[in-house]
CSV table of C-alpha atoms in Angstrom, one decimal:
chain,number,residue,atom,x,y,z
A,1,MET,CA,-49.5,23.4,26.4
A,2,LYS,CA,-46.6,24.3,24.1
A,3,THR,CA,-44.8,21.6,22.2
A,4,SER,CA,-41.6,22.2,24.1
A,5,SER,CA,-43.5,21.8,27.4
A,6,LYS,CA,-45.0,18.5,26.2
A,7,THR,CA,-41.5,17.3,25.2
A,8,ALA,CA,-40.1,18.2,28.6
A,9,ALA,CA,-43.0,16.6,30.4
A,10,ALA,CA,-42.6,13.4,28.5
A,11,ALA,CA,-38.9,13.3,29.3
A,12,VAL,CA,-39.5,13.9,33.0
A,13,ALA,CA,-42.2,11.2,33.0
A,14,VAL,CA,-39.9,8.7,31.4
A,15,MET,CA,-37.1,9.6,33.8
A,16,PHE,CA,-39.3,9.0,36.8
A,17,ALA,CA,-40.6,5.8,35.4
A,18,LEU,CA,-37.1,4.5,35.0
A,19,ALA,CA,-36.2,5.7,38.4
A,20,GLY,CA,-39.1,3.7,39.8
A,21,CYS,CA,-40.9,6.9,41.0
A,22,GLY,CA,-44.0,6.5,38.8
A,23,GLY,CA,-45.1,9.2,36.4
A,24,GLY,CA,-45.0,7.0,33.3
A,25,GLY,CA,-47.7,6.2,30.8
A,26,GLY,CA,-50.1,8.2,28.8
A,27,GLY,CA,-47.5,10.0,26.8
A,28,LYS,CA,-46.7,9.7,23.1
A,29,SER,CA,-44.0,7.3,22.1
A,30,ALA,CA,-41.2,8.6,20.0
A,31,SER,CA,-40.0,6.7,16.9
A,32,PRO,CA,-36.4,5.3,17.2
A,33,GLU,CA,-35.2,8.2,15.1
A,34,THR,CA,-36.9,10.9,17.1
A,35,PRO,CA,-35.7,11.4,20.7
A,36,ILE,CA,-38.3,11.8,23.4
A,37,ALA,CA,-36.2,14.8,24.5
A,38,THR,CA,-33.1,16.2,22.9
A,39,PHE,CA,-31.2,18.3,25.4
A,40,ASP,CA,-29.1,20.1,22.9
A,41,GLY,CA,-30.5,23.6,23.2
A,42,LYS,CA,-32.5,23.2,20.0
A,43,ASN,CA,-35.7,21.5,20.9
A,44,LEU,CA,-36.4,23.0,24.3
A,45,ASP,CA,-36.6,26.6,25.5
A,46,PRO,CA,-33.8,27.0,28.2
A,47,GLY,CA,-36.1,29.1,30.3
A,48,ASN,CA,-38.7,26.4,30.3
A,49,LEU,CA,-37.1,24.4,33.1
A,50,GLY,CA,-34.9,27.1,34.5
A,51,VAL,CA,-31.8,25.5,33.2
A,52,THR,CA,-28.6,27.5,33.5
A,53,GLY,CA,-25.1,26.6,32.6
A,54,LYS,CA,-22.0,27.4,30.6
A,55,PRO,CA,-21.3,26.5,27.0
A,56,LEU,CA,-20.1,22.9,26.5
A,57,PRO,CA,-16.3,22.5,26.9
A,58,LYS,CA,-14.2,20.7,24.2
A,59,VAL,CA,-13.7,17.1,25.2
A,60,SER,CA,-10.8,15.0,24.0
A,61,ALA,CA,-11.0,11.3,23.2
A,62,GLN,CA,-8.5,10.6,26.0
A,63,GLN,CA,-10.9,12.2,28.6
A,64,VAL,CA,-13.8,9.8,27.6
A,65,LYS,CA,-11.8,6.7,26.6
A,66,ALA,CA,-13.1,4.7,29.6
A,67,LEU,CA,-16.7,5.5,28.6
A,68,VAL,CA,-16.7,4.6,24.9
A,69,GLY,CA,-19.0,1.8,24.1
A,70,THR,CA,-22.5,0.5,25.1
A,71,TRP,CA,-23.4,0.2,28.7
A,72,LEU,CA,-26.4,-2.1,29.6
A,73,ASN,CA,-28.5,-1.7,32.7
A,74,THR,CA,-27.7,-4.7,35.0
A,75,THR,CA,-30.6,-4.2,37.4
A,76,LYS,CA,-32.2,-7.6,38.1
A,77,ASN,CA,-35.7,-8.0,36.6
A,78,ASN,CA,-35.3,-4.7,34.7
A,79,PRO,CA,-38.3,-4.5,32.4
A,80,VAL,CA,-37.0,-1.3,30.9
A,81,GLN,CA,-33.7,-2.5,29.5
A,82,ASP,CA,-32.2,0.9,29.1
A,83,SER,CA,-28.6,1.6,28.0
A,84,PHE,CA,-26.0,4.3,27.4
A,85,VAL,CA,-23.9,4.6,24.3
A,86,PHE,CA,-20.9,6.8,24.3
A,87,ASN,CA,-18.6,7.8,21.4
A,88,THR,CA,-15.0,8.8,21.2
A,89,ASP,CA,-15.9,12.5,20.8
A,90,GLY,CA,-17.8,12.6,24.1
A,91,THR,CA,-21.3,12.4,22.6
A,92,GLY,CA,-23.7,9.9,23.8
A,93,THR,CA,-27.3,8.7,24.2
A,94,TRP,CA,-29.4,7.1,26.9
A,95,GLN,CA,-32.0,4.9,25.3
A,96,VAL,CA,-34.7,2.4,26.0
A,97,GLN,CA,-35.6,-0.2,23.4
A,98,ALA,CA,-34.4,2.1,20.5
A,99,LYS,CA,-36.1,5.2,21.9
A,100,ILE,CA,-33.7,8.0,22.8
A,101,LEU,CA,-34.3,9.6,26.2
A,102,TRP,CA,-31.3,11.8,26.2
A,103,ASN,CA,-28.5,12.7,23.7
A,104,GLY,CA,-25.7,15.1,24.2
A,105,GLN,CA,-22.2,15.3,25.5
A,106,VAL,CA,-20.5,14.1,28.6
A,107,ILE,CA,-18.4,16.6,30.6
A,108,PRO,CA,-15.4,15.3,32.6
A,109,ALA,CA,-16.0,16.1,36.3
A,110,GLY,CA,-13.1,14.4,38.1
A,111,THR,CA,-11.7,10.9,38.1
A,112,GLY,CA,-14.3,8.6,36.7
A,113,ALA,CA,-17.0,11.2,37.1
A,114,TYR,CA,-18.9,12.9,34.3
A,115,ARG,CA,-21.8,15.4,34.0
A,116,LEU,CA,-24.3,15.0,31.2
A,117,SER,CA,-25.0,18.1,29.1
A,118,TRP,CA,-28.5,19.5,29.6
A,119,LYS,CA,-30.1,21.3,26.7
A,120,GLY,CA,-26.8,22.1,25.1
A,121,LEU,CA,-25.3,23.5,28.2
A,122,ASP,CA,-22.9,22.4,30.9
A,123,PRO,CA,-25.0,22.4,34.0
A,124,ASN,CA,-21.9,23.0,36.1
A,125,GLU,CA,-23.0,20.7,38.9
A,126,ALA,CA,-23.4,17.0,39.2
A,127,SER,CA,-27.1,16.9,39.9
A,128,PHE,CA,-28.9,13.7,38.8
A,129,TRP,CA,-27.6,14.2,35.2
A,130,ALA,CA,-24.3,12.6,36.1
A,131,ILE,CA,-22.5,9.3,35.8
A,132,LYS,CA,-19.7,7.7,37.7
A,133,LEU,CA,-17.4,4.8,36.9
A,134,THR,CA,-16.9,2.4,39.8
A,135,ASP,CA,-15.3,-1.0,40.3
A,136,SER,CA,-12.1,0.2,38.6
A,137,GLY,CA,-14.1,1.3,35.5
A,138,ALA,CA,-16.1,-1.9,35.2
A,139,THR,CA,-19.4,-0.4,36.3
A,140,LEU,CA,-21.2,2.8,35.5
A,141,VAL,CA,-23.7,4.3,38.0
A,142,PHE,CA,-26.3,6.8,36.6
A,143,GLN,CA,-27.3,9.3,39.3
A,144,GLY,CA,-30.7,9.7,37.6
A,145,ASN,CA,-31.9,6.3,38.7
A,146,GLN,CA,-29.1,5.0,40.9
A,147,GLN,CA,-28.9,1.9,38.7
A,148,THR,CA,-25.7,0.2,37.5
A,149,TYR,CA,-24.6,-0.5,33.9
A,150,LYS,CA,-22.0,-2.9,32.6
A,151,LYS,CA,-20.1,-2.4,29.3
A,152,SER,CA,-21.4,-4.6,26.5
A,153,ALA,CA,-18.9,-7.0,24.9
A,154,GLY,CA,-20.6,-6.3,21.5
A,155,LYS,CA,-19.6,-3.8,18.9
A,156,THR,CA,-18.8,-0.3,20.3
A,157,PRO,CA,-19.0,2.9,18.3
A,158,VAL,CA,-15.7,4.5,17.2
A,159,THR,CA,-17.0,7.5,15.3
A,160,GLY,CA,-18.6,10.7,16.5
A,161,LYS,CA,-22.0,9.6,15.3
A,162,THR,CA,-24.7,8.9,17.8
A,163,PRO,CA,-26.7,5.8,16.9
């Protein structure tokens, strides 16, 4: 199995584990500095998962202002404790206990709706790599696991650097 295939398989397994669909376990654990999967077009072969899309659009700070900060999973009895962190330049990460599951860019897709870049591309459709702000922007819902996240009152990033 190619390295890129192993990386993709690990990312899919983690995603299903977080979504409560099984498929977790048995994979290598990434260090906090090494993402399990980096969907920026550099680590994975775009043909590997049949991903198609357009180049990423430029995103202004105003378009992502409501997202900036750390969003913590609020699911009761959540053993995973995953979170999203979004920066003023539209970049962000989805992480679990300091392991990065996704990093990339958010793409505005309507009022309070955003697509997440996939392997350095704009997937051009909401799919499960999308988020939506609800409750007047107080809650974030991730389509990948249908779980809700609330903004942390702690320190929020203000630079374009992903943690």
